[in-house]
Tab-separated table of N, CA, C and O in Angstrom:
chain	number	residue	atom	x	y	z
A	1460	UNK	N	52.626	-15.359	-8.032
A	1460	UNK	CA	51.197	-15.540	-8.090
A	1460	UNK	C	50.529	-14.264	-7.590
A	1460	UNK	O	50.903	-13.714	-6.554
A	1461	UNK	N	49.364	-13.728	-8.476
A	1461	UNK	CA	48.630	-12.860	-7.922
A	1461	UNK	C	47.260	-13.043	-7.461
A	1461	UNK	O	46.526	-13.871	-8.000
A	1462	UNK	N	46.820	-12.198	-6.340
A	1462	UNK	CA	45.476	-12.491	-6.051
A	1462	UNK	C	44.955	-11.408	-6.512
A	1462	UNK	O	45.852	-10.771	-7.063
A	1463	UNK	N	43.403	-10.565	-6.606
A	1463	UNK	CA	42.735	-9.745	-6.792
A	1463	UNK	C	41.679	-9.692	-6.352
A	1463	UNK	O	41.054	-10.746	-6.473
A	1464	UNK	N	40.747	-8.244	-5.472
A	1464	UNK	CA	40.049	-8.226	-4.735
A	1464	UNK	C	39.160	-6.386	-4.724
A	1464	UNK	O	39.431	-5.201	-4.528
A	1465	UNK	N	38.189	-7.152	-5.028
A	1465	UNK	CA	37.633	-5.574	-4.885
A	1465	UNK	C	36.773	-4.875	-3.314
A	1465	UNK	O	35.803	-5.427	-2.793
A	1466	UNK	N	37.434	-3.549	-2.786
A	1466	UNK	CA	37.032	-3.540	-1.594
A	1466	UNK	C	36.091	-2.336	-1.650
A	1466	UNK	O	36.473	-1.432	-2.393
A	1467	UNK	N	35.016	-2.163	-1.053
A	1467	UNK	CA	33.760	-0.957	-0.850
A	1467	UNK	C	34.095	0.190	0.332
A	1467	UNK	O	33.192	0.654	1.028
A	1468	UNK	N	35.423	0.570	0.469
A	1468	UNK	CA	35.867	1.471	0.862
A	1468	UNK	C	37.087	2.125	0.276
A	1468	UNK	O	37.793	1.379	-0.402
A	1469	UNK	N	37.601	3.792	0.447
A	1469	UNK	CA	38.351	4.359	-0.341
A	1469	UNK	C	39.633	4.103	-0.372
A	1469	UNK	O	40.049	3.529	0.634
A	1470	UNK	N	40.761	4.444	-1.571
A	1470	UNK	CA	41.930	3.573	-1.598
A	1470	UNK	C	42.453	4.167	0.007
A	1470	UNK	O	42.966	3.239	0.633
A	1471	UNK	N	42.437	5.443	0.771
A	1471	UNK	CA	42.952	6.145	1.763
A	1471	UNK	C	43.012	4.855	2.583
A	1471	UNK	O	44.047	4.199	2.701
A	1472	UNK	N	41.980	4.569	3.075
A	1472	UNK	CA	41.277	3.235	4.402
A	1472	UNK	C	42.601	1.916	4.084
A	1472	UNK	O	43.427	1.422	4.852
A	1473	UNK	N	42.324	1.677	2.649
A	1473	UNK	CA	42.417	0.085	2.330
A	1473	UNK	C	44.142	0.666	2.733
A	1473	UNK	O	44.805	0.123	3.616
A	1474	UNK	N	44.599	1.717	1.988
A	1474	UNK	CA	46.445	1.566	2.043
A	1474	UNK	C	46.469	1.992	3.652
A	1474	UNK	O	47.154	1.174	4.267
A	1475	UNK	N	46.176	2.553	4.121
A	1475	UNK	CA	46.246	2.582	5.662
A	1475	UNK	C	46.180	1.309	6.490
A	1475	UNK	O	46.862	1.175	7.506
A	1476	UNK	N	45.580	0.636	6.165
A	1476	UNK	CA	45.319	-1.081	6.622
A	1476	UNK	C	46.656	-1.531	6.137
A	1476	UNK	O	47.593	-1.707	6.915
A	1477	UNK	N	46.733	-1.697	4.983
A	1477	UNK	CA	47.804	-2.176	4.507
A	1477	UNK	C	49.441	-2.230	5.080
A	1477	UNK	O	50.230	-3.176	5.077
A	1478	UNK	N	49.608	-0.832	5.563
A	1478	UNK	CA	50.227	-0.418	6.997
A	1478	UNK	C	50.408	-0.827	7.667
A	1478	UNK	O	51.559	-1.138	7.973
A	1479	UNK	N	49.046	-1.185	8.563
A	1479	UNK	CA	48.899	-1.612	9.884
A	1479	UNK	C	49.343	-3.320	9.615
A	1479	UNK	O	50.085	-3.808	10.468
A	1480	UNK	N	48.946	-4.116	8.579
A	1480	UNK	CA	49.414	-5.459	8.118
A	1480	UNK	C	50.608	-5.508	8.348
A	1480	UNK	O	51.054	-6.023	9.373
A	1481	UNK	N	51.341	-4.974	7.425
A	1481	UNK	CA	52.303	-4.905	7.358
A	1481	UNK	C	53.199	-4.630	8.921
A	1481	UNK	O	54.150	-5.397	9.073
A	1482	UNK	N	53.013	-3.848	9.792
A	1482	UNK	CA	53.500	-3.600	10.729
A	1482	UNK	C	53.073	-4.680	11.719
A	1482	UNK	O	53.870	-4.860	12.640
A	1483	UNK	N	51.850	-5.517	11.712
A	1483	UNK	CA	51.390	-6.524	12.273
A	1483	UNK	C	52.237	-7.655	12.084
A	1483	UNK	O	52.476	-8.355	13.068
A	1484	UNK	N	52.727	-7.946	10.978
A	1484	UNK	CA	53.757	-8.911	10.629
A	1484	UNK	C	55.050	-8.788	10.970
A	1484	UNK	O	55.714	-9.803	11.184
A	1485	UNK	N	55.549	-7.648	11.061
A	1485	UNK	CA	56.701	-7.069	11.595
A	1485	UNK	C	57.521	-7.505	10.329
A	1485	UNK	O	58.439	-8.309	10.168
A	1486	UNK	N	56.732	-6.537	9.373
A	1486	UNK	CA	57.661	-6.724	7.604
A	1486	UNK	C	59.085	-6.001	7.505
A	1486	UNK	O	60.023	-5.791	8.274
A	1487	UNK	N	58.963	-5.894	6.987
A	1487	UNK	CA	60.562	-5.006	6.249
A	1487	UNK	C	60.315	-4.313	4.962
A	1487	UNK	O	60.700	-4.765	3.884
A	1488	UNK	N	59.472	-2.877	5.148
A	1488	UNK	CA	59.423	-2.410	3.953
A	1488	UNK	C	60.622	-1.937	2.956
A	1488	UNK	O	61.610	-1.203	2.955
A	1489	UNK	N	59.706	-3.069	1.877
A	1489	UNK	CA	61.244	-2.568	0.420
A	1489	UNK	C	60.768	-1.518	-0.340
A	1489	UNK	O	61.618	-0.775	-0.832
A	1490	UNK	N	59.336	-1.235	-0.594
A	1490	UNK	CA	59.230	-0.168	-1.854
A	1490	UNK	C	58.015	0.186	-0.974
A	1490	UNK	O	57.431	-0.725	-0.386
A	1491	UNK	N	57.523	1.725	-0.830
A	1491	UNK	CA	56.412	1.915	-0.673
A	1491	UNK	C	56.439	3.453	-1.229
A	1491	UNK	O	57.170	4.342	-0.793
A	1492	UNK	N	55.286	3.600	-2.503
A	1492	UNK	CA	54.906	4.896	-3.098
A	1492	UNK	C	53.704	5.088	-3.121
A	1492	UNK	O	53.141	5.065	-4.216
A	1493	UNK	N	53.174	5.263	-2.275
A	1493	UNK	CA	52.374	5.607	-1.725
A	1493	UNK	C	51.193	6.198	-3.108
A	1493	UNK	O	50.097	5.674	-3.309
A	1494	UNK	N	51.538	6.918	-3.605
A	1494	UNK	CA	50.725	7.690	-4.189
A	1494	UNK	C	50.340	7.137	-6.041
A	1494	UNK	O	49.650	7.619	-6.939
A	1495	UNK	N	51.110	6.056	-5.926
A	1495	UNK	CA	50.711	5.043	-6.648
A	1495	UNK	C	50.081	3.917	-6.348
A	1495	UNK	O	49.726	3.047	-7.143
A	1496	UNK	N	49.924	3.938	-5.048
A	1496	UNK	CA	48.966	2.677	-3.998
A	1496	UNK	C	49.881	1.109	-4.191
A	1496	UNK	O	49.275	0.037	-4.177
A	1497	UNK	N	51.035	1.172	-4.324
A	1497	UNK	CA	52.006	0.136	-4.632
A	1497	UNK	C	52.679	0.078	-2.799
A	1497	UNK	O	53.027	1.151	-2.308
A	1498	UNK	N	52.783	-1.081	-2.041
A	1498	UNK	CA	53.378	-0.877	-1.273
A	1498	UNK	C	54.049	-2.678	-0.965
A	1498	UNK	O	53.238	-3.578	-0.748
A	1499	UNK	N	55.536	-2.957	-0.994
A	1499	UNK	CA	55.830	-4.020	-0.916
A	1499	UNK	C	57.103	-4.392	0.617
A	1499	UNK	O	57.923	-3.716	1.238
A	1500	UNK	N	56.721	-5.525	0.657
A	1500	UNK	CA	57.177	-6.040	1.954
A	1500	UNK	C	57.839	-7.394	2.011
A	1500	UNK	O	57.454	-8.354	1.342
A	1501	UNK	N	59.263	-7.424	3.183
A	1501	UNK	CA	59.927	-8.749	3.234
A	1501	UNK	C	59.277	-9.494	4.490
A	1501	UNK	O	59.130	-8.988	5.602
A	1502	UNK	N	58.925	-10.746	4.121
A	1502	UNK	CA	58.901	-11.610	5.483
A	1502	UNK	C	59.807	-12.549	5.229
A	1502	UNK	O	60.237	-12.958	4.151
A	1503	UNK	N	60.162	-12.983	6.792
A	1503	UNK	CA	60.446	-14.241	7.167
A	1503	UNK	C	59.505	-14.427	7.900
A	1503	UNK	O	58.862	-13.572	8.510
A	1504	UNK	N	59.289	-16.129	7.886
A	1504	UNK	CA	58.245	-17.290	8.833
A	1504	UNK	C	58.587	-18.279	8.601
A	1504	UNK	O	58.505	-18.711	7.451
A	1505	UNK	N	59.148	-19.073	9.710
A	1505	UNK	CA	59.251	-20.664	9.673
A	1505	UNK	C	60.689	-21.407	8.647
A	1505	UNK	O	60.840	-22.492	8.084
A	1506	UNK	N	61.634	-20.038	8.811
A	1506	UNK	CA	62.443	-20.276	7.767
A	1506	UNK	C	62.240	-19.900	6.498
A	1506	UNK	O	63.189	-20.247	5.794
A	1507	UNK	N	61.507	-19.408	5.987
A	1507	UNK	CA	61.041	-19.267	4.499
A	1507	UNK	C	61.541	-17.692	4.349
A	1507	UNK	O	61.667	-17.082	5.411
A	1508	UNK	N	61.771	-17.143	3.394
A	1508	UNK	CA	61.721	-15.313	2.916
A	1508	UNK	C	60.676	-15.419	1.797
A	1508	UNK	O	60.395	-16.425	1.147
A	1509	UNK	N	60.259	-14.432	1.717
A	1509	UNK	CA	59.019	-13.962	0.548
A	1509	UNK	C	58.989	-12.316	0.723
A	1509	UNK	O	59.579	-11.763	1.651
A	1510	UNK	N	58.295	-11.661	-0.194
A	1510	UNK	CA	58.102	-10.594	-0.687
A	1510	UNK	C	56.238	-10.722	-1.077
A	1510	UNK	O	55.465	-11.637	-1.366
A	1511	UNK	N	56.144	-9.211	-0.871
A	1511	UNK	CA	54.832	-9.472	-0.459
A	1511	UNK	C	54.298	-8.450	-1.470
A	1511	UNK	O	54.766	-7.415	-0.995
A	1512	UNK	N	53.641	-8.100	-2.519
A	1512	UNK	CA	53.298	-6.646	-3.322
A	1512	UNK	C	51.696	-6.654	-3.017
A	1512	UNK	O	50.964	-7.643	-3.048
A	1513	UNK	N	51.301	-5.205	-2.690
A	1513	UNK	CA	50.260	-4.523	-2.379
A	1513	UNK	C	50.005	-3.592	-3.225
A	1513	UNK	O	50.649	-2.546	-3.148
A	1514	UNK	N	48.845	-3.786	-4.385
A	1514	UNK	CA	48.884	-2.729	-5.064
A	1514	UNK	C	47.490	-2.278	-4.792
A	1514	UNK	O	46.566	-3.069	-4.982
A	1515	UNK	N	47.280	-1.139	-4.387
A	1515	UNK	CA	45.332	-0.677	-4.167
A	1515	UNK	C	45.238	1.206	-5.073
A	1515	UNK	O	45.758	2.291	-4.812
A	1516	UNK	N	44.344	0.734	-6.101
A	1516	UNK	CA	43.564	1.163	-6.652
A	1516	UNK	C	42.645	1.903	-7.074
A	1516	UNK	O	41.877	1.178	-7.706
A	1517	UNK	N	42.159	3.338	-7.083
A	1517	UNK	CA	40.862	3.762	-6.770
A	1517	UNK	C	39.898	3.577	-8.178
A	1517	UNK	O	40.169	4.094	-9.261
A	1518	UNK	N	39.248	3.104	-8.023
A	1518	UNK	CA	38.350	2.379	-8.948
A	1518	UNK	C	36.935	3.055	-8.804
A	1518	UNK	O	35.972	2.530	-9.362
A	1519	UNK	N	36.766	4.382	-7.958
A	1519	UNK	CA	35.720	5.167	-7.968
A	1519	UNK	C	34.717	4.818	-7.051
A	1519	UNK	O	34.518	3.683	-6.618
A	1520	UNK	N	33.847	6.240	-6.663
A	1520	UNK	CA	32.621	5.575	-5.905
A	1520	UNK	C	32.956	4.883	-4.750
A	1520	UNK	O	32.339	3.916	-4.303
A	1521	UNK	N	34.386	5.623	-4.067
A	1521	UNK	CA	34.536	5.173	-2.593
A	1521	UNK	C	34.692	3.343	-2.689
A	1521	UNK	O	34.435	2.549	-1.784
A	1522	UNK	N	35.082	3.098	-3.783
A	1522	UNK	CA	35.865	1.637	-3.877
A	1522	UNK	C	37.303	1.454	-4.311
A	1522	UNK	O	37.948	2.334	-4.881
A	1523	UNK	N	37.729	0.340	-4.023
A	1523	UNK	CA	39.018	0.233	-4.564
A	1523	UNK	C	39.761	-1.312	-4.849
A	1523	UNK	O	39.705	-2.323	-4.148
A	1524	UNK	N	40.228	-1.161	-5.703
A	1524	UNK	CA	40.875	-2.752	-5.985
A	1524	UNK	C	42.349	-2.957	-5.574
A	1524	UNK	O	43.343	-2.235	-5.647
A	1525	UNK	N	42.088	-4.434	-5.030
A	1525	UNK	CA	43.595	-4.238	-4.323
A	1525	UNK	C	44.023	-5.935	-4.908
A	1525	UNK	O	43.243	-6.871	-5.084
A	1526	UNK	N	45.522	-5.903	-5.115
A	1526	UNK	CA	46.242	-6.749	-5.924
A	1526	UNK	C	47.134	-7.181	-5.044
A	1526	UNK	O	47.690	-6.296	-4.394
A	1527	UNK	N	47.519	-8.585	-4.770
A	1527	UNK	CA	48.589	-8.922	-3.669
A	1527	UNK	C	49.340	-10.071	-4.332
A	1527	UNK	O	48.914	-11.211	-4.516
A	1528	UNK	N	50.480	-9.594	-4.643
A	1528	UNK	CA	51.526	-10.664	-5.760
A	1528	UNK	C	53.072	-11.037	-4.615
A	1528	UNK	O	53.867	-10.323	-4.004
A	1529	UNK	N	52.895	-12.476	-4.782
A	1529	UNK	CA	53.508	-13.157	-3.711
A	1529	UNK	C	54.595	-13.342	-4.473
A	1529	UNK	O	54.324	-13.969	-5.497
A	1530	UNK	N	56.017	-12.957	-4.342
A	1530	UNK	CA	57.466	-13.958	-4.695
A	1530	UNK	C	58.153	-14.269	-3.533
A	1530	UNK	O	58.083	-13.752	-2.418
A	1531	UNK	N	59.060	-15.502	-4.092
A	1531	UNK	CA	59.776	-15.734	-3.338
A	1531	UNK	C	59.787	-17.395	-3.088
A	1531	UNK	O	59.408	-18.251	-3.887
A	1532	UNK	N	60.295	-17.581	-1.837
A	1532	UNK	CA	60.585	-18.999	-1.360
A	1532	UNK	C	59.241	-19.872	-1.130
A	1532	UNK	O	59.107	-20.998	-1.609
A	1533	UNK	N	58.074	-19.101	-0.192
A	1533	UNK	CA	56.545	-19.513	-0.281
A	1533	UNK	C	56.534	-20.654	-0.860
A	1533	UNK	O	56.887	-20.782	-2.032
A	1534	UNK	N	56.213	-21.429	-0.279
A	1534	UNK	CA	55.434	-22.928	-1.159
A	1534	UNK	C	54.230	-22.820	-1.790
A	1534	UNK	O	54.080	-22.951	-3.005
A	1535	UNK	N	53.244	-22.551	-0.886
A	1535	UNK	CA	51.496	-22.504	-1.073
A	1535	UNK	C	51.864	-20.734	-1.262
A	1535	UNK	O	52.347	-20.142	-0.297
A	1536	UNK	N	51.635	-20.111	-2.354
A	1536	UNK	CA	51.588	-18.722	-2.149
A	1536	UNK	C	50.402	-18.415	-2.689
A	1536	UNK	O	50.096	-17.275	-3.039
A	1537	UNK	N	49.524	-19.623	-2.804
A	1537	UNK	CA	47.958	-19.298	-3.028
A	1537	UNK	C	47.686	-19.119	-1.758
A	1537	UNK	O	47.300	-17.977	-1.507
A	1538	UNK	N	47.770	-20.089	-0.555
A	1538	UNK	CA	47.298	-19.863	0.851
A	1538	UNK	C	47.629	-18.712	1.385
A	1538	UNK	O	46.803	-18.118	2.078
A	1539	UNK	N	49.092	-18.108	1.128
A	1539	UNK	CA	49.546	-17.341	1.542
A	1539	UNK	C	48.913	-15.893	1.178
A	1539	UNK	O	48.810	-14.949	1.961
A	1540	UNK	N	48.485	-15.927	-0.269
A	1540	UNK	CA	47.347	-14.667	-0.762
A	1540	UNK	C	46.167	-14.837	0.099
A	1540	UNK	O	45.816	-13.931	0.855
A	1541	UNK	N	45.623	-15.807	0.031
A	1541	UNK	CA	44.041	-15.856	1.149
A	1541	UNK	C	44.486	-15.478	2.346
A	1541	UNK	O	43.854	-14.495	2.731
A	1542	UNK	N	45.425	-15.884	3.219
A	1542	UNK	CA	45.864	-14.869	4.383
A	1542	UNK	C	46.102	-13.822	4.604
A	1542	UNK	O	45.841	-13.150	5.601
A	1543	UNK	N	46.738	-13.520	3.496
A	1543	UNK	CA	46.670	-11.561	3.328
A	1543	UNK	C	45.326	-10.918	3.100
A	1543	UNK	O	45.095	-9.756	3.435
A	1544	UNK	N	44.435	-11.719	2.510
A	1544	UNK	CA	43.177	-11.214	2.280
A	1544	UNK	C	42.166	-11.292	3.397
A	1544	UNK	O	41.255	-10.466	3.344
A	1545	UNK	N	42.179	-12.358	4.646
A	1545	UNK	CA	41.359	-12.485	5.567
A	1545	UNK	C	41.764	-11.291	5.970
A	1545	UNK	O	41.116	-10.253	6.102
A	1546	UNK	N	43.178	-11.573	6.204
A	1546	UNK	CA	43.517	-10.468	7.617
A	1546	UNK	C	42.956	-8.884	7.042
A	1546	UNK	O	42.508	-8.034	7.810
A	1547	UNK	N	43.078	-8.701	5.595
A	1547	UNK	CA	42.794	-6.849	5.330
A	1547	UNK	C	40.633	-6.991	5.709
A	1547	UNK	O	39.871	-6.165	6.214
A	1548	UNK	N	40.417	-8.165	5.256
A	1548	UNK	CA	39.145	-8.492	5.514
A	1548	UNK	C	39.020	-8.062	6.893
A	1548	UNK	O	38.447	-6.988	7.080
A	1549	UNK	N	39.375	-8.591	7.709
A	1549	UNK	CA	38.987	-9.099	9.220
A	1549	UNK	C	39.226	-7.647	9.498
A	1549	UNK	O	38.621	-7.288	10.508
A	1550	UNK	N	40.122	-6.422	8.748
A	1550	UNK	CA	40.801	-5.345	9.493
A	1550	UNK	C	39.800	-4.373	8.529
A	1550	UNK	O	39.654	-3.316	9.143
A	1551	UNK	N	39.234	-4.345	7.555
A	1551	UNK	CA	38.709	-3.470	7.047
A	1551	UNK	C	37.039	-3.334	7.351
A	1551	UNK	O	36.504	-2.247	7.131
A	1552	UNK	N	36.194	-4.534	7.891
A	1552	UNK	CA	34.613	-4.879	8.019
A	1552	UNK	C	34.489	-4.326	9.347
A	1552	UNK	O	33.704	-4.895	10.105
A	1553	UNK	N	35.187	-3.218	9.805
A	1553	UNK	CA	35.188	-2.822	11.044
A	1553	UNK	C	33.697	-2.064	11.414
A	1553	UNK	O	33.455	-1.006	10.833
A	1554	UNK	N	32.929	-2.487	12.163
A	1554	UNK	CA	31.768	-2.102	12.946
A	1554	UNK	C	30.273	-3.297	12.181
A	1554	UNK	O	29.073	-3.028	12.232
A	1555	UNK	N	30.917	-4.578	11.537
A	1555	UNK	CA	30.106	-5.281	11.196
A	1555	UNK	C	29.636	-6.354	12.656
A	1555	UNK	O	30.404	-6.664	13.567
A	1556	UNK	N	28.315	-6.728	12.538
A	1556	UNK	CA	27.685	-7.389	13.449
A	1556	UNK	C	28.324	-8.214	14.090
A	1556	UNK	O	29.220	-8.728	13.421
A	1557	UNK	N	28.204	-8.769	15.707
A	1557	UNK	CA	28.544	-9.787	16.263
A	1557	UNK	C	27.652	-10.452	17.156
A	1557	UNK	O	27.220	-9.841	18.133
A	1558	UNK	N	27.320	-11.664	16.927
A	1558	UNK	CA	26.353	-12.103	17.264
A	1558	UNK	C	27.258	-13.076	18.623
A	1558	UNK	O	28.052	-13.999	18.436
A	1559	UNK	N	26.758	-12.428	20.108
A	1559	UNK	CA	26.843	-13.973	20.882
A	1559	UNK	C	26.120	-14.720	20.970
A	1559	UNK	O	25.110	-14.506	20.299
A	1560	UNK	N	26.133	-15.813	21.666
A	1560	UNK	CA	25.518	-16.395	22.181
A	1560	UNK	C	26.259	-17.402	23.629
A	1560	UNK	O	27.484	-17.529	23.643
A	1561	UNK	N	25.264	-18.165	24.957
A	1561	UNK	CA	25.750	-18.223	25.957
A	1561	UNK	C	25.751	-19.843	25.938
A	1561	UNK	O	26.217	-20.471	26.889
């Protein structure tokens, strides 16, 4: 299953994140070429193995599209795409507003 996502910063940022994900998960990189913006990864969680593909894009104008194709054992590898996507979310909106309150 693939997801697809267009992000308003350059492919440099988004595959650099992608990195840091990846190293956040404590993956096992299998393929990463960098200069094709392709970068893929093994997990285990909870018993399960999966493979993880990262493909990002430059699509111009300091944007970029990024593609995240799930194989493997994964049950929900729709949920499992929306998790890859919060987290580059949550890691890329860096210096967006935070509102407290007491």
């Amino acid at each position: 299953m693939v997801g697809k996502k267009i992000y308003l910063q350059p492919r440099g940022l988004v595959l650099a994140t992608v990195y840091d994900i990846i190293e956040f998960l404590k993956g096992k990189s299998t393929v990463s070429d960098t200069p094709q913006g392709m970068v893929s990864t093994r997990l285990t969680m909870y018993g399960f193995k999966w493979e993880v593909r990262f493909t990002v894009e430059d699509i111009g104008k300091n944007r970029s599209s990024v593609s995240i194709d799930i194989k493997g054992e994964r049950r929900d590898k729709r949920k499992e795409i929306l998790s890859m996507f919060a987290l580059l979310d949550s890691m890329l909106l860096v210096g967006a507003e935070i509102e407290f309150a007491d």
